[in-house]
Coordinates of C-alpha atoms and ligand atoms in Angstrom, one line a residue:
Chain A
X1 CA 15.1 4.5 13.8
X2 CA 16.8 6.1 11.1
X3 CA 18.1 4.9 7.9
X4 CA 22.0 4.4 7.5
X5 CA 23.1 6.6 4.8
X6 CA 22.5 5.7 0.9
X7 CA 23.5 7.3 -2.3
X8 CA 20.1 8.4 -3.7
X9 CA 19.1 8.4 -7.5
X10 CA 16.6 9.5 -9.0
X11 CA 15.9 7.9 -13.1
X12 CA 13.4 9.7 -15.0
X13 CA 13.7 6.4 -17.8
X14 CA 13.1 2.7 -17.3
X15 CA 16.5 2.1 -19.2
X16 CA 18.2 4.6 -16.9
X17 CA 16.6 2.8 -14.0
X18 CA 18.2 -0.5 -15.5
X19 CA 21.3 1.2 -15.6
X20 CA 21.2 2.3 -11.8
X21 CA 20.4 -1.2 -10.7
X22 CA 23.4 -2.7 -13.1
X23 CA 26.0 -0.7 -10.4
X24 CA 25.4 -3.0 -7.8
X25 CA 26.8 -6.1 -6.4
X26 CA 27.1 -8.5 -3.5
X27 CA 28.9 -5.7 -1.6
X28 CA 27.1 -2.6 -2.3
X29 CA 23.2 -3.4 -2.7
X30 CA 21.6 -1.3 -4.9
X31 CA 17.4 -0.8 -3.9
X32 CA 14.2 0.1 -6.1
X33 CA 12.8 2.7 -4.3
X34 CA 8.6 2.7 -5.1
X35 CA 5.8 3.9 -2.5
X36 CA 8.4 3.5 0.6
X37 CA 5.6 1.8 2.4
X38 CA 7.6 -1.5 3.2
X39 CA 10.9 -0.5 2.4
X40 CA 11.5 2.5 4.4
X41 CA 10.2 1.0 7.6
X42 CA 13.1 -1.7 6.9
X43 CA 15.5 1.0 6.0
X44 CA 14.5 3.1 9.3
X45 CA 14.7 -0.6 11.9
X46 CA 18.4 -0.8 9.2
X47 CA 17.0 -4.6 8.6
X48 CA 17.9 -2.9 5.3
X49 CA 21.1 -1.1 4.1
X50 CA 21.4 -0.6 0.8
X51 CA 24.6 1.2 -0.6
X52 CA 22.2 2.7 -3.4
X53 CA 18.7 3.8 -3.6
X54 CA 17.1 4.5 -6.7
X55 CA 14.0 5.9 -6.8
X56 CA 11.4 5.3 -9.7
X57 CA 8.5 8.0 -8.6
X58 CA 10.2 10.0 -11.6
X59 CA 9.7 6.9 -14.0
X60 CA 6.6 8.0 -16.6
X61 CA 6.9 4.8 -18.3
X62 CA 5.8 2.6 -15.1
X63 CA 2.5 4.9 -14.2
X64 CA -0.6 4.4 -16.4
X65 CA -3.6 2.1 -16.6
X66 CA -4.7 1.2 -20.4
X67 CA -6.6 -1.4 -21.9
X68 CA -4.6 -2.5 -25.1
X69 CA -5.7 -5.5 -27.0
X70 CA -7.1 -8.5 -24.8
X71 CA -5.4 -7.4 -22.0
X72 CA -5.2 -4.5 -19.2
X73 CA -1.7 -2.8 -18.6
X74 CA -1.2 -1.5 -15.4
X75 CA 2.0 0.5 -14.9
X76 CA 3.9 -1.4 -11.7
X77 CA 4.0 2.4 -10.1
X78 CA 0.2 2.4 -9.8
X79 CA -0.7 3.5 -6.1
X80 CA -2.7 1.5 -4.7
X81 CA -5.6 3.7 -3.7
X82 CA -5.7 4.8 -8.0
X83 CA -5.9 0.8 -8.1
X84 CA -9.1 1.1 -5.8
X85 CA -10.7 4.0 -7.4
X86 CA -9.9 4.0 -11.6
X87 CA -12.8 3.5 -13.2
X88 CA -11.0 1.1 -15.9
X89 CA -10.2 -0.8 -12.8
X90 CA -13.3 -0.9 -11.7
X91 CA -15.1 -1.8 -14.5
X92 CA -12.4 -4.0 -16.0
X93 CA -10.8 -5.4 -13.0
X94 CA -13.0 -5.4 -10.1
X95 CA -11.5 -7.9 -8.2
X96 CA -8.5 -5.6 -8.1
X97 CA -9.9 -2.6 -7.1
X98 CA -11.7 -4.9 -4.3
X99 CA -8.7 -6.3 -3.3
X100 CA -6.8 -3.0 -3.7
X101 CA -9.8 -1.1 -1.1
X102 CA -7.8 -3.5 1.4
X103 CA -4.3 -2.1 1.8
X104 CA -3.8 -0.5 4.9
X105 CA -5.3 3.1 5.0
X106 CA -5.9 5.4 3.0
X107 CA -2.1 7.4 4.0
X108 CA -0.6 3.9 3.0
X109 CA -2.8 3.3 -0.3
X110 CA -2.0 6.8 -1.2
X111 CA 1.7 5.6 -1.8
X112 CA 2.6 2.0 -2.0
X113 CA 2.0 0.3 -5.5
X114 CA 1.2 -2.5 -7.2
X115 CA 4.9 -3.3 -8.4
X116 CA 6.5 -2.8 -4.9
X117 CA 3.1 -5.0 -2.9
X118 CA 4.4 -8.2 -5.7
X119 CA 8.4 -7.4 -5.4
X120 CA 7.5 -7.4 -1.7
X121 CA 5.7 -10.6 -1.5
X122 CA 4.3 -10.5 1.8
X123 CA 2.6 -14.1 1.8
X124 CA -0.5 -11.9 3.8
X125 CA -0.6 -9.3 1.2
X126 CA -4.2 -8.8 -0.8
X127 CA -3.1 -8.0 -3.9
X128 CA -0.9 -11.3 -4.6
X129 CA -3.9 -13.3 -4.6
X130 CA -5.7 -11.1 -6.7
X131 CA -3.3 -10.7 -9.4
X132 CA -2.8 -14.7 -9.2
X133 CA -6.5 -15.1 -9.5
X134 CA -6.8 -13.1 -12.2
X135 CA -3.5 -14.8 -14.5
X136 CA -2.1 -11.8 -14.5
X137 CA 1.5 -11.6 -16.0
X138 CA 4.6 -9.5 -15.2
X139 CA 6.6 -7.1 -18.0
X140 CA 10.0 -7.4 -16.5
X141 CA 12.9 -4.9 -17.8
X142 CA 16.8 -6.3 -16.9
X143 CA 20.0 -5.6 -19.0
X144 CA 19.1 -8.2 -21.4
X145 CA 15.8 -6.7 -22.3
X146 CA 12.1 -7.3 -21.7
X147 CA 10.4 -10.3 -20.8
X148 CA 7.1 -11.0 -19.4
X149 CA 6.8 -14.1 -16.8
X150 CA 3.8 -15.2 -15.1
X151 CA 3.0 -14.0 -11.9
X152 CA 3.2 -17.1 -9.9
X153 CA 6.6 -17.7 -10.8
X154 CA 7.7 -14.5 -8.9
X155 CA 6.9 -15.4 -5.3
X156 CA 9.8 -17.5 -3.6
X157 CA 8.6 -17.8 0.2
X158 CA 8.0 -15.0 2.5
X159 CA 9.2 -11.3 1.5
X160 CA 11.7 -13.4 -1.5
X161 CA 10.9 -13.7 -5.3
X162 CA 12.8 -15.4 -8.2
X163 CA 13.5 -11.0 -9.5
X164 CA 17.4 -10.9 -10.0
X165 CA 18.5 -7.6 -8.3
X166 CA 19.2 -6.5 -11.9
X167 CA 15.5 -6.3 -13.4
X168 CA 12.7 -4.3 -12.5
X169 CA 8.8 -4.9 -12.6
X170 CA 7.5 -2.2 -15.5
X171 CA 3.8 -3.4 -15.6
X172 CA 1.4 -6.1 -14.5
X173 CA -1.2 -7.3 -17.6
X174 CA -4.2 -8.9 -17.4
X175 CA -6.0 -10.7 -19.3
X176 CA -9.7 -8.4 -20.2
X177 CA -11.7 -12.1 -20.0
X178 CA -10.3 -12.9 -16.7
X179 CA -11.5 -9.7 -15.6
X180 CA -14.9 -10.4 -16.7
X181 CA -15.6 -13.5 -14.7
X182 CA -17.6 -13.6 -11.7
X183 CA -14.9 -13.8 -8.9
X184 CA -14.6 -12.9 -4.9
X185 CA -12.7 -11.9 -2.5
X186 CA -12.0 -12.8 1.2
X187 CA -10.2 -11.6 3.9
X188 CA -9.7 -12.0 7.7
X189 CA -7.8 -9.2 9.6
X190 CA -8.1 -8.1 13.5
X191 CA -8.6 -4.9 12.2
X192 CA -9.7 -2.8 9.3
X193 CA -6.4 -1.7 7.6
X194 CA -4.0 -4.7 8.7
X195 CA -2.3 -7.5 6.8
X196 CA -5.0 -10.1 6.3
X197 CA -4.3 -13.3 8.6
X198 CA -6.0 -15.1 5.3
X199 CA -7.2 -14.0 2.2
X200 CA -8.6 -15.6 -0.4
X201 CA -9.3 -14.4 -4.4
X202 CA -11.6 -16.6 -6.8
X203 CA -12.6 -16.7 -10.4
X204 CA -15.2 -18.7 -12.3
X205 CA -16.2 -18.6 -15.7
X206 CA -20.0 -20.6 -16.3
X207 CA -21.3 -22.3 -19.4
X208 CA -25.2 -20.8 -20.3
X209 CA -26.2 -24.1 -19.0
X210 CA -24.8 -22.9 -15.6
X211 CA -21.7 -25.7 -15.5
X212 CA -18.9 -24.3 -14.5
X213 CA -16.1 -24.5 -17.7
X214 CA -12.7 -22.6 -16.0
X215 CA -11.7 -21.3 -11.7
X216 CA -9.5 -20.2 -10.5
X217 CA -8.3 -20.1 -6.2
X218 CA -5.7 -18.2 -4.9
X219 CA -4.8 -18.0 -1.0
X220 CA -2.5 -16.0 1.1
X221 CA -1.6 -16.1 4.4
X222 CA -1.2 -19.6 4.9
X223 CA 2.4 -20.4 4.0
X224 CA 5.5 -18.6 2.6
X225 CA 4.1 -17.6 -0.5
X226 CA 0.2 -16.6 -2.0
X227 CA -0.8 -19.2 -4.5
X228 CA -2.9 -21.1 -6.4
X229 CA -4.7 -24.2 -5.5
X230 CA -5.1 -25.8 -8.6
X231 CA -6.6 -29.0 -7.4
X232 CA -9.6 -26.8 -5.4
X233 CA -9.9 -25.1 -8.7
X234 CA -10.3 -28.6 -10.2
X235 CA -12.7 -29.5 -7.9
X236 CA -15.0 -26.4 -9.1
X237 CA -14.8 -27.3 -12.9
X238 CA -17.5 -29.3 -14.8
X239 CA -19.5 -29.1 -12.0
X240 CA -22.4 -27.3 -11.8
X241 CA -21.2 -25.3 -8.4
X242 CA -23.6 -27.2 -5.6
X243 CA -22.8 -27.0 -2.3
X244 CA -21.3 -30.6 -2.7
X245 CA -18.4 -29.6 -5.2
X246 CA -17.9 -26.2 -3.0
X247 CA -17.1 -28.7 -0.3
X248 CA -14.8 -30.9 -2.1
X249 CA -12.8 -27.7 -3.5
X250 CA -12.0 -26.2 0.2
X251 CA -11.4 -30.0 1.2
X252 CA -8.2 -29.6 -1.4
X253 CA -7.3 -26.1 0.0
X254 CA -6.8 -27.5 3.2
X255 CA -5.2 -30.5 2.0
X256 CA -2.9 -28.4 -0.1
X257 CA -2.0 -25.5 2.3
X258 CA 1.1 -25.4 5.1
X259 CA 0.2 -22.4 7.3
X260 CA 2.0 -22.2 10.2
X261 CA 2.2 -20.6 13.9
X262 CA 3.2 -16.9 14.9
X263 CA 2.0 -14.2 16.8
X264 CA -0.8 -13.3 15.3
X265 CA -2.4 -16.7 14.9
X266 CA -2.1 -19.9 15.7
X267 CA -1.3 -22.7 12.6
X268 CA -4.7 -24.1 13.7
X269 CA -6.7 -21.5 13.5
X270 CA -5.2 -20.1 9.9
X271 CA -6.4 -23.5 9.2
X272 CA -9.9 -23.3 9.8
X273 CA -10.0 -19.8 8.6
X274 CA -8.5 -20.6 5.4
X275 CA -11.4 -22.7 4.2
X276 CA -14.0 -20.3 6.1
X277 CA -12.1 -17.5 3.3
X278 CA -12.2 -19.6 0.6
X279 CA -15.6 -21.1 1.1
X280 CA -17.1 -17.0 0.9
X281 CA -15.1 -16.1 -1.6
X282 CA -16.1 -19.2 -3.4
X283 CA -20.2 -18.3 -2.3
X284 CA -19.3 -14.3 -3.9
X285 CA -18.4 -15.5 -7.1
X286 CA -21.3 -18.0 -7.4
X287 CA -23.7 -15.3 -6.5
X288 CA -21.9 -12.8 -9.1
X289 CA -22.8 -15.1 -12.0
Chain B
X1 CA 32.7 -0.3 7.5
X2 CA 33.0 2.2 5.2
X3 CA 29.7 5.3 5.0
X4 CA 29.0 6.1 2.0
X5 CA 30.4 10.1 1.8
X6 CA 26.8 12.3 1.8
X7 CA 26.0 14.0 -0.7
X8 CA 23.2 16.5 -0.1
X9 CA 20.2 17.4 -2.8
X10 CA 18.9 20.7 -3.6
X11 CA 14.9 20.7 -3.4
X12 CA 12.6 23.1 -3.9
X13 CA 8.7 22.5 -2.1
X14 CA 5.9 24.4 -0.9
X15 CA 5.2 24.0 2.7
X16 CA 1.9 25.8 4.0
X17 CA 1.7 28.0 0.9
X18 CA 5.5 29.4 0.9
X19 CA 8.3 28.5 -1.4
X20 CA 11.1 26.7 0.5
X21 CA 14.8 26.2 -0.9
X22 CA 16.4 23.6 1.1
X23 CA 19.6 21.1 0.6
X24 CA 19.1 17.9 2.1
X25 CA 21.0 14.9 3.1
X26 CA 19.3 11.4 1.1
X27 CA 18.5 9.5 4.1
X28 CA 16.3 12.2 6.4
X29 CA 12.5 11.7 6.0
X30 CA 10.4 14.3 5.0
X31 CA 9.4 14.2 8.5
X32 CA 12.9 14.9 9.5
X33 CA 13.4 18.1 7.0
X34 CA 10.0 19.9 8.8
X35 CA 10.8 19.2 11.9
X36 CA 14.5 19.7 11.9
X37 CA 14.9 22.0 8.9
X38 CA 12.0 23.8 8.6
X39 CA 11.1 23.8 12.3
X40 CA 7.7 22.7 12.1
X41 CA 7.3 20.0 15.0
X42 CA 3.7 19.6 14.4
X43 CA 3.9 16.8 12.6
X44 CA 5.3 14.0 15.2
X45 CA 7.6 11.5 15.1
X46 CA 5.8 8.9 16.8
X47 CA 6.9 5.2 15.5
X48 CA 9.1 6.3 12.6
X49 CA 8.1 3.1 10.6
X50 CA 4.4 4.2 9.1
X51 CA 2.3 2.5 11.8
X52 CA 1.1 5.1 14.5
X53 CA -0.1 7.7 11.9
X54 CA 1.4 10.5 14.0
X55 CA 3.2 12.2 10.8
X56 CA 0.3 12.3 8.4
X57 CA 0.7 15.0 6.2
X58 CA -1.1 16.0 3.0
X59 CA 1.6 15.7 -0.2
X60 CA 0.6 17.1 -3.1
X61 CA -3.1 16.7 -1.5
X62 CA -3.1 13.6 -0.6
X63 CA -2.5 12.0 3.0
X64 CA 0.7 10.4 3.5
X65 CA 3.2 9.1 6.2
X66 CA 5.7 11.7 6.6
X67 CA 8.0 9.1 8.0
X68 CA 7.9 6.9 4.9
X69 CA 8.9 9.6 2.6
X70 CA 12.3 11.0 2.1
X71 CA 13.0 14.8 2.2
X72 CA 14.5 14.8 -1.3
X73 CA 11.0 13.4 -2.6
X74 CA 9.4 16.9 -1.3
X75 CA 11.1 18.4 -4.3
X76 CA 8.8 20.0 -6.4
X77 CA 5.8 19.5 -3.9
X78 CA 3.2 21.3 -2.2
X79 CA 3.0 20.5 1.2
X80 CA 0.3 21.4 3.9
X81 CA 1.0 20.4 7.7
X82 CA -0.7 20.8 10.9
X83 CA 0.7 24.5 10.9
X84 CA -0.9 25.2 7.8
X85 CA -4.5 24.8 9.3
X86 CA -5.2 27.8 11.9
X87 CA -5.4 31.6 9.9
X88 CA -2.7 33.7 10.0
X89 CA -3.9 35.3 12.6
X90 CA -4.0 32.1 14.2
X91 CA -8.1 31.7 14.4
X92 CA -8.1 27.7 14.7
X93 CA -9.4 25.4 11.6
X94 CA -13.3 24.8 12.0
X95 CA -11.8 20.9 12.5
X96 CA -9.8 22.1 15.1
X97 CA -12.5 24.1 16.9
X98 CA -14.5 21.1 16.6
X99 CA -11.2 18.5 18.5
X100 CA -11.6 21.6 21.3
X101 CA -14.8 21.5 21.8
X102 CA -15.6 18.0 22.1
X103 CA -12.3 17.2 24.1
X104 CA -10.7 15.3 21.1
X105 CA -7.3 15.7 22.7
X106 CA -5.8 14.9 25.7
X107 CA -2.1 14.9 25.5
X108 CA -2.6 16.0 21.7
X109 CA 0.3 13.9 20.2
X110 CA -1.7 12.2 17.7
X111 CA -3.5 15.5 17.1
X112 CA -2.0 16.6 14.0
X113 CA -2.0 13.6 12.1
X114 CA -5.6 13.1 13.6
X115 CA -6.6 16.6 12.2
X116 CA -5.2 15.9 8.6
X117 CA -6.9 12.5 8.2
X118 CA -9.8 13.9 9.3
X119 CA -9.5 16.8 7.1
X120 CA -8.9 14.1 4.2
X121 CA -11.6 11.8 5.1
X122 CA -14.3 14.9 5.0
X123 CA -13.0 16.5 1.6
X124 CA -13.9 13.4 0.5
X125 CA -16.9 12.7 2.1
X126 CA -18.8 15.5 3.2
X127 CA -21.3 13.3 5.6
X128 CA -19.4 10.5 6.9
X129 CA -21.3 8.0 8.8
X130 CA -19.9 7.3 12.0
X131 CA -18.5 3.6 10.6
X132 CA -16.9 5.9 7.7
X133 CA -15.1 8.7 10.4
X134 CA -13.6 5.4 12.1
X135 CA -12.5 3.5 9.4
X136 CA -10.7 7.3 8.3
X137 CA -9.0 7.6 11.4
X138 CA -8.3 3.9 11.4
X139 CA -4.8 4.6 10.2
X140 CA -3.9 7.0 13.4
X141 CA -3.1 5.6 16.7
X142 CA -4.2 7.5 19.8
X143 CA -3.5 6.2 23.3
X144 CA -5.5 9.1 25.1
X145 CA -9.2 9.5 24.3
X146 CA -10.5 6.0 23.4
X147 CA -11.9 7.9 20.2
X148 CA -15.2 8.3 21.1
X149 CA -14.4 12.2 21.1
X150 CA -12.4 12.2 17.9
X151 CA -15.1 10.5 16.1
X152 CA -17.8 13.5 17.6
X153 CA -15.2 15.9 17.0
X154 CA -14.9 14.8 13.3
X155 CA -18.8 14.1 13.0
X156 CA -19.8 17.5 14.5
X157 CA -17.1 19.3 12.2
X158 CA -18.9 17.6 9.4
X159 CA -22.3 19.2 10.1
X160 CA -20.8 22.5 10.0
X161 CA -19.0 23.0 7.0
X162 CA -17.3 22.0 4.1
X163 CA -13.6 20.9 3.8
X164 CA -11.0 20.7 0.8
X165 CA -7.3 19.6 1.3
X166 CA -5.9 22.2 -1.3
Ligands
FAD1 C1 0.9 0.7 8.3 C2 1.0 -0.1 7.1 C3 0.0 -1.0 6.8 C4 0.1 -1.8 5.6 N1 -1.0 -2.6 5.4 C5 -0.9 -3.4 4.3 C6 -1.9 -4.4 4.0 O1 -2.9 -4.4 4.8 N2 -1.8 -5.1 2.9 C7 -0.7 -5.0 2.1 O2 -0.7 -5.8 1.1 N3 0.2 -4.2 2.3 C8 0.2 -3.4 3.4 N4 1.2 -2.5 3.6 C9 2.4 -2.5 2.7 C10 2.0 -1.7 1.4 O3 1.0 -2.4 0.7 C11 3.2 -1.5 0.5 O4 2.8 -0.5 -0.4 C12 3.7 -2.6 -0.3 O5 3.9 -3.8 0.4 C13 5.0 -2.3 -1.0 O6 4.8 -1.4 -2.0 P1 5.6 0.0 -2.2 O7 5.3 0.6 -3.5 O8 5.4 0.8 -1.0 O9 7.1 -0.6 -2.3 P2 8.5 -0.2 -1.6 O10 8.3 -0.2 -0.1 O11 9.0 1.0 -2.2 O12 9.4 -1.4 -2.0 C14 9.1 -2.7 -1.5 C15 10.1 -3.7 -2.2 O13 9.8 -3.9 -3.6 C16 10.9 -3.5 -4.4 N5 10.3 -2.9 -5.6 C17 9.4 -1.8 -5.6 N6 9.0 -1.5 -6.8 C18 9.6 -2.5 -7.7 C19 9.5 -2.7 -9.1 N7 8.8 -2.0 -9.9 N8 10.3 -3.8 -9.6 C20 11.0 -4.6 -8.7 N9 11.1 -4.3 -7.4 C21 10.4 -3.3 -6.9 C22 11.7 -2.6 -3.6 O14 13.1 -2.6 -4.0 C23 11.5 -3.2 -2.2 O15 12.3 -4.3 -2.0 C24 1.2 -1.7 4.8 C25 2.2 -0.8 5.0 C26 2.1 0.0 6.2 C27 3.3 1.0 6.5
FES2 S1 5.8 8.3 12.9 FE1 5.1 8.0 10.9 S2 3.6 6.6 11.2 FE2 4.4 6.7 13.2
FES3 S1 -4.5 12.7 22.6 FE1 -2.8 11.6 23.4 S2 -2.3 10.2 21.8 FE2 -4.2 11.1 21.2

């Protein structure tokens, strides 16, 4: 139960973070190190053993929450409980904060962040479906620069994304009108604090005349990665959100999704509870309009 | 295969209020530098992968698994453990008198961990309800008391005082 040694760094600059990373290769992994709340546990059971691990707590650049121009920057270093409590967060971004409130406990939220819960990509993680609900995009920084990618082209299966081991999250943006929509947020765990068995984030944006114009439906928990359901999103618009068109969009949820068995729940049963998620979080956001 | 050869970090922290100079090897938690290093075995080394809750310290304030942190991360902390309650004179923590007197230990393993979440949960929320002192100790494992006594322990301590984690 203790980690196997590591050279430990410890950048105080994105670009000497980028530099840290560039040392490594097939042989000798080199990790990010953020909150430590799933890495070190696979460092300690040595289901990780990275040569290198560098640490970005020191890193300024990735902390911060600002709203700048249409969208919200959040720096990837954000802890998850400052996720659940900021006020911009709050006000701008309450399904994030929601979603946020759901990590763990409070000794986890205190340290794990937003860029280390998306590099993770637990397919039961909260804040996956939230930052897929919400459009939110990813400022990466590699050798070759910055580039920003949307977030639902990170997640590659369970605990794998498309991140080469050379680039690092900086910040997660979203959009300020995404924010703004009516949305909810779903979850089924066995107890307060644990890794949802399924969770489920919505959006909807309605027309004064009550039809709905744009949705959005994220799930997690039932397959490899979270994702989007676009055709249960599909279902929701231009209709004007009656229980008939609720029904049709967690028809195409189920249709769409590939949960499977383990110890924690049967295939089944992550079935059934996968529409009972999306079907409240659906019912939230139409009773936040 | 070939270990990497160690090479040890200076770090300076606060632990319980005094100034500690240490040199420390990259892959020893923070758990491992108090209780090896620094000698204070109060906080517990129950699962050593962030689950049981049995490390919980306060860093820089704030509640955290003592496990899930690395010793070199302590530098330029302030610390407070389970020692760091009780006076000098070793009058117990009114939290602590409170755990006593309603039997909120048995084998007091969990204790420490118990008594800083606690101690977290009320400097944040003087009144708890009793929902609130659960969900606040939801993060610590005990295998003794079946709760009921923590969560009178905590409720009772909340009546009588006011708490900060500083
Ligand atoms: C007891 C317990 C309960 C938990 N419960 C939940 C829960 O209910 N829901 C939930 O979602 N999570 C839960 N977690 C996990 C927690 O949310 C973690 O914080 C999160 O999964 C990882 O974030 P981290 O900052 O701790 O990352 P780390 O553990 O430091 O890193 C995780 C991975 O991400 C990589 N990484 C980190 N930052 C970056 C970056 N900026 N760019 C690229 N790669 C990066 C690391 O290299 C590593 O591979 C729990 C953890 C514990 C110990
Ligand atoms: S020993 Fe740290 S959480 Fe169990
Ligand atoms: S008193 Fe024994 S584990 Fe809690």
């Amino acid at each position: 139960m203790k980690p196997a040694p590591f050279h430990y760094e410890r950048p105080t600059t994105v670009a000497e973070a980028v530099a840290a990373l560039a040392g490594g290769d097939g042989e000798r992994e080199v990790k990010l190190l953020a909150g430590g709340q799933s890495l070190v546990p696979l460092l300690a059971l040595r289901l990780a053993r990275p040569a290198t691990l560098v640490d970005l707590n020191r890193v300024e650049e990735l902390r911060g929450i600002e709203v700048s121009g249409d969208h919200v920057r959040i720096g990837a270093l954000t802890r998850h409980e400052v996720l659940h409590t900021d006020a911009t967060v709050r006000s701008r971004l309450p399904l994030l904060a929601t979603a946020a409130g759901h990590i763990g406990h409070r000794a986890i939220r205190t340290r794990g962040t937003i860029g280390g819960s998306l590099a993770h990509a637990d397919p039961a993680a909260e804040l996956p479906t939230g930052c897929l609900a919400l459009g939110a995009e990813l400022e990466i920084a590699g050798p070759a620069g910055r580039r920003t990618i949307p977030v639902g082209t990170l997640f590659d299966g369970p605990l794998s994304t498309t991140l080469p081991a050379d680039e690092l999250i900086v910040a997660v943006r979203v959009p300020v009108d995404m924010g703004r929509r009516p949305f909810g947020f779903a979850e089924l765990t066995r107890r307060a604090g644990d890794f949802a068995l399924v969770v489920a984030s919505v959006t909807i944006a309605v027309d004064a005349d009550g039809g709905c114009r744009a949705a959005t439906v994220a799930v997690g928990g039932v397959g490899g990665s979270a994702r989007l359901i676009g055709p249960a999103a599909r279902a929701l618009i231009g209709t004007r959100l009656a229980d008939g068109a609720v029904d049709a969009a967690v028809a195409e949820v189920d249709r769409a999704i590939r949960p499977f068995d383990d110890l924690h729940a049967s295939a089944e049963y992550r079935r059934a509870m996968a529409a009972l998620m999306v079907r409240r979080a659906i019912g939230a956001a139409r009773g936040a309009r | 295969m070939n270990e990497p050869t160690v090479h040890r970090w200076p770090i300076r922290c606060t632990v319980n209020g005094s100034v500690q100079h240490l040199l420390v090897e990259p892959r020893r938690t923070a758990l491992d530098v108090l209780r090896d290093e620094l000698g204070l075995t109060g906080a517990h080394a129950g699962c050593e992968h962030g689950v049981c809750g049995a490390c919980t310290i306060l860093f820089d304030g704030e509640p955290v698994r003592a496990c899930l942190l690395f010793g070199v991360q302590l530098d330029g902390a302030a610390v407070t453990t389970v020692e760091g309650l009780a006076a000098a004179d070793g009058t117990l923590h009114p939290l602590q008198e409170s755990f006593s007197a309603h039997h909120g230990l048995q084998c007091g393993f969990c204790t420490p961990g118990m008594l800083l979440s606690a101690l977290d949960l009320l400097a944040h929320n003087p009144i708890p309800t009793e929902a609130e002192v659960r969900e606040g100790l939801g993060g610590n494992l005990c295998r003794c008391t079946g709760y009921q006594q923590l969560v009178d322990a905590v409720l009772d301590a909340a009546r009588g005082g006011t708490y900060d984690c500083t």
